[in-house]
Tab-separated table of C-alpha atoms in Angstrom:
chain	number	residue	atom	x	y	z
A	1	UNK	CA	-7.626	-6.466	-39.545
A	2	UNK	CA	-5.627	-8.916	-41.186
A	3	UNK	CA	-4.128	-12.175	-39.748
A	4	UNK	CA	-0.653	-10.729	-39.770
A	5	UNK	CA	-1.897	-8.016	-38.224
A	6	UNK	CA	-3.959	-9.383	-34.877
A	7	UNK	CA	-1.025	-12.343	-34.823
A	8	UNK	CA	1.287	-8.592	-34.351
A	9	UNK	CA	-1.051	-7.185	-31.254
A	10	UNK	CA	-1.056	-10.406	-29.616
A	11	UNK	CA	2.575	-10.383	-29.539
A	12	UNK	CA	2.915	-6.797	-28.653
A	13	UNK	CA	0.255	-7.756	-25.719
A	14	UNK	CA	1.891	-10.917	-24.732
A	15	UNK	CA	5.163	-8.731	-23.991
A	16	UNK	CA	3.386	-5.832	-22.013
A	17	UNK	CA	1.364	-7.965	-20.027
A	18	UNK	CA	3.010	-11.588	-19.853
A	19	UNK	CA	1.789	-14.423	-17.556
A	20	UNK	CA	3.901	-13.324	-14.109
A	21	UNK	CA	3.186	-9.506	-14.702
A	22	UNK	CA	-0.647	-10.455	-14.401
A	23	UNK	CA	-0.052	-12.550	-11.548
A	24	UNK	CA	1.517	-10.058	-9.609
A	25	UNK	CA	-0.667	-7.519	-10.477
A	26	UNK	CA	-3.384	-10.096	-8.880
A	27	UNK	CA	-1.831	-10.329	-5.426
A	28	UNK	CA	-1.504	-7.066	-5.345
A	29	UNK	CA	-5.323	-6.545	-6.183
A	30	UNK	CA	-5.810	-9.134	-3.820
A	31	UNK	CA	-4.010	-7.896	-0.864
A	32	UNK	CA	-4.953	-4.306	-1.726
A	33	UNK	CA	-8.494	-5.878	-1.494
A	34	UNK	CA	-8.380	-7.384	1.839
A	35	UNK	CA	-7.173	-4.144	3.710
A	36	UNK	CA	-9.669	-2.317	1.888
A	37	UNK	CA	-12.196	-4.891	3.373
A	38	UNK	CA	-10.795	-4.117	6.629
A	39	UNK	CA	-11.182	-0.233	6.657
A	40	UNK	CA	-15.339	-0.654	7.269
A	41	UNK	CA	-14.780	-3.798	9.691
A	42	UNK	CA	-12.670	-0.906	12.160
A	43	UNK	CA	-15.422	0.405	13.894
A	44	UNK	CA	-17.665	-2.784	14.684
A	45	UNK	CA	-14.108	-4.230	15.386
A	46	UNK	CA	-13.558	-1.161	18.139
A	47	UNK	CA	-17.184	-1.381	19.183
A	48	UNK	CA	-17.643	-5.228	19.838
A	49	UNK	CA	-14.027	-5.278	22.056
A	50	UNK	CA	-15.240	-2.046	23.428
A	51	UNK	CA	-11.986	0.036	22.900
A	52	UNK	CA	-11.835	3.511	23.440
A	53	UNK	CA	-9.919	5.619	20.519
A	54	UNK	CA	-6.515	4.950	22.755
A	55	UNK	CA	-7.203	1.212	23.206
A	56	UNK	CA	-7.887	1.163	19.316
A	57	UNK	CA	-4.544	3.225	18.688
A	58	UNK	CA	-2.739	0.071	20.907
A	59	UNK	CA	-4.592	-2.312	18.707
A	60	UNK	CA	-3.258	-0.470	15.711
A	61	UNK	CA	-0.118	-0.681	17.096
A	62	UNK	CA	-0.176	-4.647	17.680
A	63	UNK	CA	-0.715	-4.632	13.787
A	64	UNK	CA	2.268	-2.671	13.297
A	65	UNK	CA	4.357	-4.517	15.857
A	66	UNK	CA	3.836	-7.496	13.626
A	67	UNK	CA	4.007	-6.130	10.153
A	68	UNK	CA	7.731	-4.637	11.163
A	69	UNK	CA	8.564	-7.928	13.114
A	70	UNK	CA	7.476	-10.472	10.004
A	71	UNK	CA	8.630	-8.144	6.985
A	72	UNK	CA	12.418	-8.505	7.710
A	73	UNK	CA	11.847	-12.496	8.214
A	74	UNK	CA	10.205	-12.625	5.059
A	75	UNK	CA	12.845	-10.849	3.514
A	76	UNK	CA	15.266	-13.213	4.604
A	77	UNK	CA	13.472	-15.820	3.621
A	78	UNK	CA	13.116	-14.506	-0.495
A	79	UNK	CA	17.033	-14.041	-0.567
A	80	UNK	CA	16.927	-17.713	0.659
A	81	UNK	CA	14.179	-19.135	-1.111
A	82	UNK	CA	13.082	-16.527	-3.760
A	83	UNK	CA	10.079	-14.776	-3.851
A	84	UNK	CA	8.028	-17.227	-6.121
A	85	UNK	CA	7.907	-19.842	-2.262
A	86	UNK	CA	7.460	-16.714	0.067
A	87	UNK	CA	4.853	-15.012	-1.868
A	88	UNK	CA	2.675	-18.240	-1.910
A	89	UNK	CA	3.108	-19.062	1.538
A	90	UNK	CA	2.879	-15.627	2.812
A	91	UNK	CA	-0.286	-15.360	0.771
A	92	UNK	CA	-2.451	-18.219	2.277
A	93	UNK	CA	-1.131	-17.562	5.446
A	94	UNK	CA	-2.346	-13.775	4.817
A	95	UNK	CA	-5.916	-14.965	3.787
A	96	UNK	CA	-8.143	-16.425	6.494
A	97	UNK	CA	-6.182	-13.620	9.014
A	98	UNK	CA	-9.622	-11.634	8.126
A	99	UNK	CA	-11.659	-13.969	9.856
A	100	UNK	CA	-9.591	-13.926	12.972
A	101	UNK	CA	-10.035	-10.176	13.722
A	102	UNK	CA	-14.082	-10.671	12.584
A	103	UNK	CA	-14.178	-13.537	15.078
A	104	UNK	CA	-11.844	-12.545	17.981
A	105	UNK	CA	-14.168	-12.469	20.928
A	106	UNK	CA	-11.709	-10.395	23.433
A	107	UNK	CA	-9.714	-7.697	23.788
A	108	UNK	CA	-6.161	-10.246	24.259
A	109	UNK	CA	-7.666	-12.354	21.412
A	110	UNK	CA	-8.524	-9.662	19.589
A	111	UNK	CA	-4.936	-8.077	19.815
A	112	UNK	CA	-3.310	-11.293	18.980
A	113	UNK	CA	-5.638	-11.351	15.470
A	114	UNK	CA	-4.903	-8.519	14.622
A	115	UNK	CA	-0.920	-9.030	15.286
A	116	UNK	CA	-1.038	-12.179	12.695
A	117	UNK	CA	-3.022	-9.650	10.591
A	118	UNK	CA	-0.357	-6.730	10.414
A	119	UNK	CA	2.492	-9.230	10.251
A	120	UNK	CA	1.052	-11.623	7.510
A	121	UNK	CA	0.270	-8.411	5.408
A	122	UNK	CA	3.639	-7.082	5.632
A	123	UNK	CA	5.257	-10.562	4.831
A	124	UNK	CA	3.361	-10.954	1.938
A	125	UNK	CA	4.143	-6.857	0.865
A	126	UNK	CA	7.563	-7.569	0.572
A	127	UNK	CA	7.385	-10.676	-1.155
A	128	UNK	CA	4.886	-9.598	-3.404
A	129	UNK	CA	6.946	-6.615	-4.203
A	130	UNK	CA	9.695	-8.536	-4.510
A	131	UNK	CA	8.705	-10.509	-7.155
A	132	UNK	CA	7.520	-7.464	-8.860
A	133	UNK	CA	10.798	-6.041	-9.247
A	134	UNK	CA	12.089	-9.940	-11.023
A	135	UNK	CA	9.426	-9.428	-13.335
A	136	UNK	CA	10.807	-5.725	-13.804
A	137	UNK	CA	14.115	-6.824	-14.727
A	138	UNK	CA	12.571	-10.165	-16.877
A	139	UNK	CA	10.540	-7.696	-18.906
A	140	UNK	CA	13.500	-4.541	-19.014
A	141	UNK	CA	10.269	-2.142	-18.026
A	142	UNK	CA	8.862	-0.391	-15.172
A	143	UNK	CA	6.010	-2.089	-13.752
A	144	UNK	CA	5.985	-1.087	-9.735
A	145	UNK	CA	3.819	1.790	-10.519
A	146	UNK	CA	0.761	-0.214	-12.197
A	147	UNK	CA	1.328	-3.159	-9.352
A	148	UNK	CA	0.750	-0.254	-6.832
A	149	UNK	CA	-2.139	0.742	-8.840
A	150	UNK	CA	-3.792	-3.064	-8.447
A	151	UNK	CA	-3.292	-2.358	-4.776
A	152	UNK	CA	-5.311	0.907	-4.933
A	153	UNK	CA	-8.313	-1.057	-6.769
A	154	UNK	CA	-8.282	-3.452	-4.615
A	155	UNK	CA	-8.387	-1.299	-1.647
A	156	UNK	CA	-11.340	0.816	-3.350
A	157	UNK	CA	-13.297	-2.569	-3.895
A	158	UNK	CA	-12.687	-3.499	-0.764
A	159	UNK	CA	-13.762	-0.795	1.159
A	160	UNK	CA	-16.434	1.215	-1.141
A	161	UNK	CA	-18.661	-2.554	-1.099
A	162	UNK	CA	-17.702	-3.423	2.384
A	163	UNK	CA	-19.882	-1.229	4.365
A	164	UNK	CA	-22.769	-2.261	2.800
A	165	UNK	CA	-22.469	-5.919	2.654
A	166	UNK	CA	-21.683	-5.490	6.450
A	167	UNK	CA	-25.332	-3.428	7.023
A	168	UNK	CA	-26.567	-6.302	4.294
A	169	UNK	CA	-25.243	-9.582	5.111
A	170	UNK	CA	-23.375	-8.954	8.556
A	171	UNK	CA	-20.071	-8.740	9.852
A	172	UNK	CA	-19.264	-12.903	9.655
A	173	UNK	CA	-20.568	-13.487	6.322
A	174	UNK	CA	-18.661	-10.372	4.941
A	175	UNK	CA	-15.425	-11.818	6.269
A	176	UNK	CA	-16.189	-15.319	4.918
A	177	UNK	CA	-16.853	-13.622	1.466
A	178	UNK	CA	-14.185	-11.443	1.467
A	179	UNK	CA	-11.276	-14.789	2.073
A	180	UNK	CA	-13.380	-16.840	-0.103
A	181	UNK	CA	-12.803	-14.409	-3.065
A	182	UNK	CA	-9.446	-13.921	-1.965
A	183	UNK	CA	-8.572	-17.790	-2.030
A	184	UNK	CA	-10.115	-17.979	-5.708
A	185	UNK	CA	-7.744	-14.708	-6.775
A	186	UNK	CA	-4.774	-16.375	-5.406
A	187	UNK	CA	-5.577	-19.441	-6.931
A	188	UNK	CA	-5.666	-18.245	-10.280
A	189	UNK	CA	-2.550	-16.240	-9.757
A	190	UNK	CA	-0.332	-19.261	-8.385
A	191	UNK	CA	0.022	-21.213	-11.328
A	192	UNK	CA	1.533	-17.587	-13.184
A	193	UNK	CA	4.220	-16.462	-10.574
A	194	UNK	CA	7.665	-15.630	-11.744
A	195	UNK	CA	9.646	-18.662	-10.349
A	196	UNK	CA	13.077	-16.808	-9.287
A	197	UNK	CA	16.410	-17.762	-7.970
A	198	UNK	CA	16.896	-17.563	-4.316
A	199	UNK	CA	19.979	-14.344	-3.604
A	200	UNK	CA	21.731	-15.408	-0.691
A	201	UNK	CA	24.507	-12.514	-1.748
A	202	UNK	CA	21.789	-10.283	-0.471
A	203	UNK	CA	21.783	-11.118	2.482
A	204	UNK	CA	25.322	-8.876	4.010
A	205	UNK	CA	24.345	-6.384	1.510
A	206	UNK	CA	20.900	-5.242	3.454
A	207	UNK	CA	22.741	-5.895	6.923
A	208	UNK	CA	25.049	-2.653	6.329
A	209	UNK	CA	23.637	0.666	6.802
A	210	UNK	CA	24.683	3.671	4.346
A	211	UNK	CA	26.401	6.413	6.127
A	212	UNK	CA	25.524	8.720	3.605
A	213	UNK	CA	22.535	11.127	4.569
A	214	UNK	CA	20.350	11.170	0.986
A	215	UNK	CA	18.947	7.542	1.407
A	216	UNK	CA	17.629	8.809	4.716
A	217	UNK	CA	16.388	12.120	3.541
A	218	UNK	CA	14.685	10.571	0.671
A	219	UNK	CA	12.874	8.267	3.698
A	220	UNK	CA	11.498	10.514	5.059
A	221	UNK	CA	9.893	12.001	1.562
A	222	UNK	CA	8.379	8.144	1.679
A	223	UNK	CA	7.671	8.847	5.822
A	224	UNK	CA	5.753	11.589	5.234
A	225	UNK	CA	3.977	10.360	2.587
A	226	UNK	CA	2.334	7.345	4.205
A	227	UNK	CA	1.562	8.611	7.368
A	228	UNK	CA	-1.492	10.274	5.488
A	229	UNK	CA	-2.421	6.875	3.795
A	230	UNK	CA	-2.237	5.220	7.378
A	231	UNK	CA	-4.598	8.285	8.924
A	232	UNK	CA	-7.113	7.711	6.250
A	233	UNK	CA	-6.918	4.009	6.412
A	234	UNK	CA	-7.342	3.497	10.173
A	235	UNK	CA	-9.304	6.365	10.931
A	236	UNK	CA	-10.978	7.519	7.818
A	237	UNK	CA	-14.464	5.456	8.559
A	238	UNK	CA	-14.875	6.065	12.301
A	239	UNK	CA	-14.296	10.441	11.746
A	240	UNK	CA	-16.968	10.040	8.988
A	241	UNK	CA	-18.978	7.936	11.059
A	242	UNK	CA	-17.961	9.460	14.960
A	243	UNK	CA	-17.949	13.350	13.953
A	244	UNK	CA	-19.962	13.727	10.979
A	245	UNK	CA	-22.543	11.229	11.544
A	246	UNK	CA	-22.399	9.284	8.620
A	247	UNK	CA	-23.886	5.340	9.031
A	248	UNK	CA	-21.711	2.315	8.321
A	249	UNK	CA	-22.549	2.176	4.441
A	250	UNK	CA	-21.198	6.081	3.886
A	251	UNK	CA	-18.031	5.412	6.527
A	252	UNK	CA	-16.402	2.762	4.562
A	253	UNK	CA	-16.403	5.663	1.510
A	254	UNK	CA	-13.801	7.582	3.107
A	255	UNK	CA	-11.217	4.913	1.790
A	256	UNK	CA	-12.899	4.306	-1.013
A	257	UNK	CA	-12.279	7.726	-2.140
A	258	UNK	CA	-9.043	7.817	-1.507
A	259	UNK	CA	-8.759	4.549	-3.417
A	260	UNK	CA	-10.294	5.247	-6.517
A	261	UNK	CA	-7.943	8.508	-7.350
A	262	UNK	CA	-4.574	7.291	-6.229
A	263	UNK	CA	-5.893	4.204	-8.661
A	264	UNK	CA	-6.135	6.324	-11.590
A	265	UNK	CA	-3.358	8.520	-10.518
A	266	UNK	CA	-0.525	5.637	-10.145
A	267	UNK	CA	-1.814	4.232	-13.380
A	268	UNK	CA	-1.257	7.222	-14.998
A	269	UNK	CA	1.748	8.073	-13.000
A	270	UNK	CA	4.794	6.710	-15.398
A	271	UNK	CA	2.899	8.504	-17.724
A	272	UNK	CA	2.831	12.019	-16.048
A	273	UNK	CA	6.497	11.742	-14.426
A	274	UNK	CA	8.173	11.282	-17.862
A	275	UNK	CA	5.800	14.498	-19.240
A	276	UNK	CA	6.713	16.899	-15.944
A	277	UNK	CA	10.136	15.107	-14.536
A	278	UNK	CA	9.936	13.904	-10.764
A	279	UNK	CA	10.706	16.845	-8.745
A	280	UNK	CA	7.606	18.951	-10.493
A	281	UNK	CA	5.374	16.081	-10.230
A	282	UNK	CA	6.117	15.719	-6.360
A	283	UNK	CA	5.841	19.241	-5.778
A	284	UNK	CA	2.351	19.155	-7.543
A	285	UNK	CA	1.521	15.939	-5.372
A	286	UNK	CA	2.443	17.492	-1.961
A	287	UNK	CA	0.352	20.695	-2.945
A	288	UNK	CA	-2.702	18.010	-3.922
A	289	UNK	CA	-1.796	16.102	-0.798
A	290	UNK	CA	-1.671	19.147	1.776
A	291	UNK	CA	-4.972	20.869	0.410
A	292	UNK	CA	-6.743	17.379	-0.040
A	293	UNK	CA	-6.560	16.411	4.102
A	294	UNK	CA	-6.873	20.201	5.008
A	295	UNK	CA	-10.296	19.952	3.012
A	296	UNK	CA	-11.073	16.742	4.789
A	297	UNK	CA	-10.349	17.941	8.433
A	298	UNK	CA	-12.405	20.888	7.994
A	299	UNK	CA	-15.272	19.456	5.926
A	300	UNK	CA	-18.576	20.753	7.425
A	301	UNK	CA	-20.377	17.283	5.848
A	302	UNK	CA	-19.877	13.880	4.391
A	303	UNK	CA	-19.590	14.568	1.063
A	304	UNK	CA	-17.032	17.356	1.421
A	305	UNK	CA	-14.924	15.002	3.443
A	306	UNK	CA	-14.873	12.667	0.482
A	307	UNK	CA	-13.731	15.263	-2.086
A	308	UNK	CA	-11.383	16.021	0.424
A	309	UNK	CA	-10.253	12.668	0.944
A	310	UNK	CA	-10.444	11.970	-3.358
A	311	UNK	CA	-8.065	15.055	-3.616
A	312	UNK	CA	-5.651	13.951	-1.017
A	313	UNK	CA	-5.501	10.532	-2.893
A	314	UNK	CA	-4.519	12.488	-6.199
A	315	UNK	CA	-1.348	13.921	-4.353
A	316	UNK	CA	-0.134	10.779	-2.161
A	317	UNK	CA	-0.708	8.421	-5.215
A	318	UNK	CA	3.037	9.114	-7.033
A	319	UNK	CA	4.448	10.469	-3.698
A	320	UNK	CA	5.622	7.208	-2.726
A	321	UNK	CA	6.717	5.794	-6.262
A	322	UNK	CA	8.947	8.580	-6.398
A	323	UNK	CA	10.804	8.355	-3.128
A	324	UNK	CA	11.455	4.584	-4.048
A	325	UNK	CA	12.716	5.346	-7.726
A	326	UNK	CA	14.753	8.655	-6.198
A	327	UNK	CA	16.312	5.593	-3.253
A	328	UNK	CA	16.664	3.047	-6.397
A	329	UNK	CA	19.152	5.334	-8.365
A	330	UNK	CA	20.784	7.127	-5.542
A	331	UNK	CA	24.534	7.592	-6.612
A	332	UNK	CA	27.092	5.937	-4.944
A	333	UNK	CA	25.387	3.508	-3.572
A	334	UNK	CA	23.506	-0.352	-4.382
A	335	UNK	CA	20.172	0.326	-5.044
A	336	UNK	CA	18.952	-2.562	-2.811
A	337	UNK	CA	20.963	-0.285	0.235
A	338	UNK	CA	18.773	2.802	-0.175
A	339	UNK	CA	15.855	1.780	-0.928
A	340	UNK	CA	16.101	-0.875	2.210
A	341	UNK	CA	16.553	2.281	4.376
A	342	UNK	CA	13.678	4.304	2.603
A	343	UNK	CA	11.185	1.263	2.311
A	344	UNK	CA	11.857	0.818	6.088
A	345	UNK	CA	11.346	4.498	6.943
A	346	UNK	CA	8.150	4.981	4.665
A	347	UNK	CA	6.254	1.478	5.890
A	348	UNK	CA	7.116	2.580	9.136
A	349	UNK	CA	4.453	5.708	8.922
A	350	UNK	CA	1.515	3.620	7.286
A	351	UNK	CA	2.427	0.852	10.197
A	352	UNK	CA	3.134	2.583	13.506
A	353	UNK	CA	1.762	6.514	12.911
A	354	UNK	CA	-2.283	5.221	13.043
A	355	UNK	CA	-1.496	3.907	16.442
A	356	UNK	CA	-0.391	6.943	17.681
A	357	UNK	CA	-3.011	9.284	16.150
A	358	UNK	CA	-5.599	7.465	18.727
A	359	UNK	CA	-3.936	8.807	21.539
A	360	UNK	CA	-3.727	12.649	19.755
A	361	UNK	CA	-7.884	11.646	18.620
A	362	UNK	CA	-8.438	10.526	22.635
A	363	UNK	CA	-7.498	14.324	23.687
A	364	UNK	CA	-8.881	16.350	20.335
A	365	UNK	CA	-10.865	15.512	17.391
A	366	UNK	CA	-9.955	13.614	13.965
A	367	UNK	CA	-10.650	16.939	12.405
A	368	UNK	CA	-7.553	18.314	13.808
A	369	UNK	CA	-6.377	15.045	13.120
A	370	UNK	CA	-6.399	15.246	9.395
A	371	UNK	CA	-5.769	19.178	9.505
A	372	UNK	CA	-2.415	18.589	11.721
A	373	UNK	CA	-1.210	15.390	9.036
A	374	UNK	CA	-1.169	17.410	5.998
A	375	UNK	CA	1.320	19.664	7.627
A	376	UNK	CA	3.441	17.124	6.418
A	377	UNK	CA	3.193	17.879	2.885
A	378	UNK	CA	5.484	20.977	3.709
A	379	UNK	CA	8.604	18.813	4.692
A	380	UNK	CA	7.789	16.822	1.576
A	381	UNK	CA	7.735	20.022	-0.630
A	382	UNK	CA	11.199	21.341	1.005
A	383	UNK	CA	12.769	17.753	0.242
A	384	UNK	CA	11.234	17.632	-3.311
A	385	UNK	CA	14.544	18.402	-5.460
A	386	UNK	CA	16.031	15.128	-4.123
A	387	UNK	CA	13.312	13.340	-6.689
A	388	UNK	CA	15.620	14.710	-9.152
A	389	UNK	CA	17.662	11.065	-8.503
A	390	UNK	CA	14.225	9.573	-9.801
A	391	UNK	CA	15.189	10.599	-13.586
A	392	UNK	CA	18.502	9.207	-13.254
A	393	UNK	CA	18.151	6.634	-16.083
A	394	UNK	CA	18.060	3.177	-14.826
A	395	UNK	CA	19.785	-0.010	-17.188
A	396	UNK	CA	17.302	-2.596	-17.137
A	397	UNK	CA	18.320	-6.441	-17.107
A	398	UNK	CA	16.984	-8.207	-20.373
């Protein structure tokens, strides 16, 4: 290769992946990371405060409590301060949050941990995503899909190593490892956030709600799609563990699973949606989606559960990306307007639906559990043809 040559492909590289796209893609790795973490820590969390499955579903609840209480402050905040000062802050704040649900020695202690936990992870989801779209428009290409992707890594790390440090090392030392790496991520991400302008103009903008129905149809396409991701999340590791006897090591894989194809899938997302259009590809997704948990909830053993569980992680992975791009470019309206409705709407199912699914768990089994969520997939499937907004073409800012 000559000089002229490799001097060309660093360039090229240097404009695909400049210094704030890689630090974004890092905090999303990194909080993607320290949920996945959290998925194996669920049942020795529910067994050390002795919770039943409904106390755990009110526990589940406190972390969605704080997640929807902290996400709007944060947003606030970013149109005040932009989301270069949120992100950081929301970040260390975010870190050591593991330790305090590892370490909380009581139920109300527990509960308050795990509040701080929810709410620091939402605050530092929307600024993190935030600052993903500034380096969107900085660059003049779509980059929410691949961010979304880091997210998914970091959530298969996370939980396909975290059971068996837990069995190796214990619960504390897992949680000091796990913020420890987290710290060093962040710090070599800090230095390489986009600094942006604060957009106080924002701030009437988000307070009116569109009359129009779409934005709120399209929410529920994102409602319906992260319910499933909640299920799996919450309650993935104790149905491996509680109804098909699998030990700490194999429970955390449930996640994992999941991970590891919506990883590949939302990296190969843009990729697919420009080849098949949106409305086909979520169509195919909610068909993946519906037959993935079905699978799942009526595995006989582990390791169908975690085909199951892989499969459902193929469908949900462009689900979501879709219903935001389909809010983004809905006509007749700002696209910070719809997609504040739909990005309410969706986080709302990953946040609150969990807590609910303990009380349904309490009376039933997690197998009908997972059966009775991918029913959902067949609201999603008659919504699909409002993804067509999702090929609208979008005018980047340069």
């Amino acid at each position: 290769m000559s000089d002229q040559t490799f001097d060309r492909a660093l360039q090229d590289r240097a404009r695909l992946f400049p210094r704030p796209r890689v630090a974004v893609a890092t905090l999303f790795l990194l909080n993607g990371f320290v949920m996945g973490s959290w998925a194996p820590k669920i049942p020795e969390f529910a067994g050390r405060l002795a919770l039943s499955e409904a106390d755990l579903g009110l526990m589940l609840l406190a972390f969605g409590v704080g997640s929807v209480l902290l996400m709007p402050l944060a947003g606030a905040q970013i149109a005040r301060l932009g989301s270069n000062r949120v992100v950081q802050v929301a970040t260390l704040l975010f870190i050591p949050t593991i330790l305090g649900v590892t370490f909380a020695p009581s139920i109300w202690t527990g509960a308050m941990a795990i509040f701080l936990f929810g709410g620091l992870t939402g605050a530092m989801d929307v600024s993190m995503n935030a600052n993903a779209v500034e380096v969107e428009r900085r660059m003049g290409r779509s980059i929410m899909s691949s961010c979304h992707a880091f997210w998914s890594l970091g959530g298969l790390l996370g939980s396909s190593i975290g059971g068996y440090l837990i069995a190796a090392v214990g619960v504390s030392l897992h949680a000091v490892m796990v913020s420890s790496t987290s710290l060093a991520l962040f710090l070599i991400a800090r230095p390489m956030i986009l600094k942006d302008a604060p957009h106080l103009e924002e701030v009437s903008t988000r307070a009116r709600l569109p009359i129009s129905p779409l934005p709120w149809l399209i929410g529920i396409i994102a409602l319906f799609s992260m319910i499933p991701e909640g299920t799996i999340l919450d309650w993935g590791a104790i149905y491996l563990r509680d109804e098909l006897s699998a030990d700490i090591g194999l429970s955390g894989l449930a996640f994992a699973a999941f991970s590891l194809t919506m990883a590949i899938m939302r990296f190969m997302g843009d990729w697919v949606r420009d080849r098949l259009g949106a409305v086909r590809t979520l169509r195919i997704c909610s068909v993946l989606s519906f037959s993935g948990l079905v699978v799942a909830g009526v595995a006989p053993n582990v390791f169908v559960a975690l085909l199951g569980f892989g499969l459902a992680g193929v469908g949900i992975s462009n689900m979501v990306p879709i219903a935001f791009s389909a809010a983004g470019n809905a006509p007749g309206m700002a696209a910070g307007v719809g997609l504040s409705v739909v990005t309410t709407l969706g986080y709302s199912g990953i946040l609150f639906a969990p807590s609910l699914i303990g009380f349904v768990a309490e009376h039933t089994s997690l197998s009908i559990v997972f059966t009775g969520v991918s029913m959902l997939n067949i609201v999603v499937l008659g919504l699909s043809n409002l993804a067509r907004h999702a090929d609208r073409p979008v005018d980047h800012v340069r």
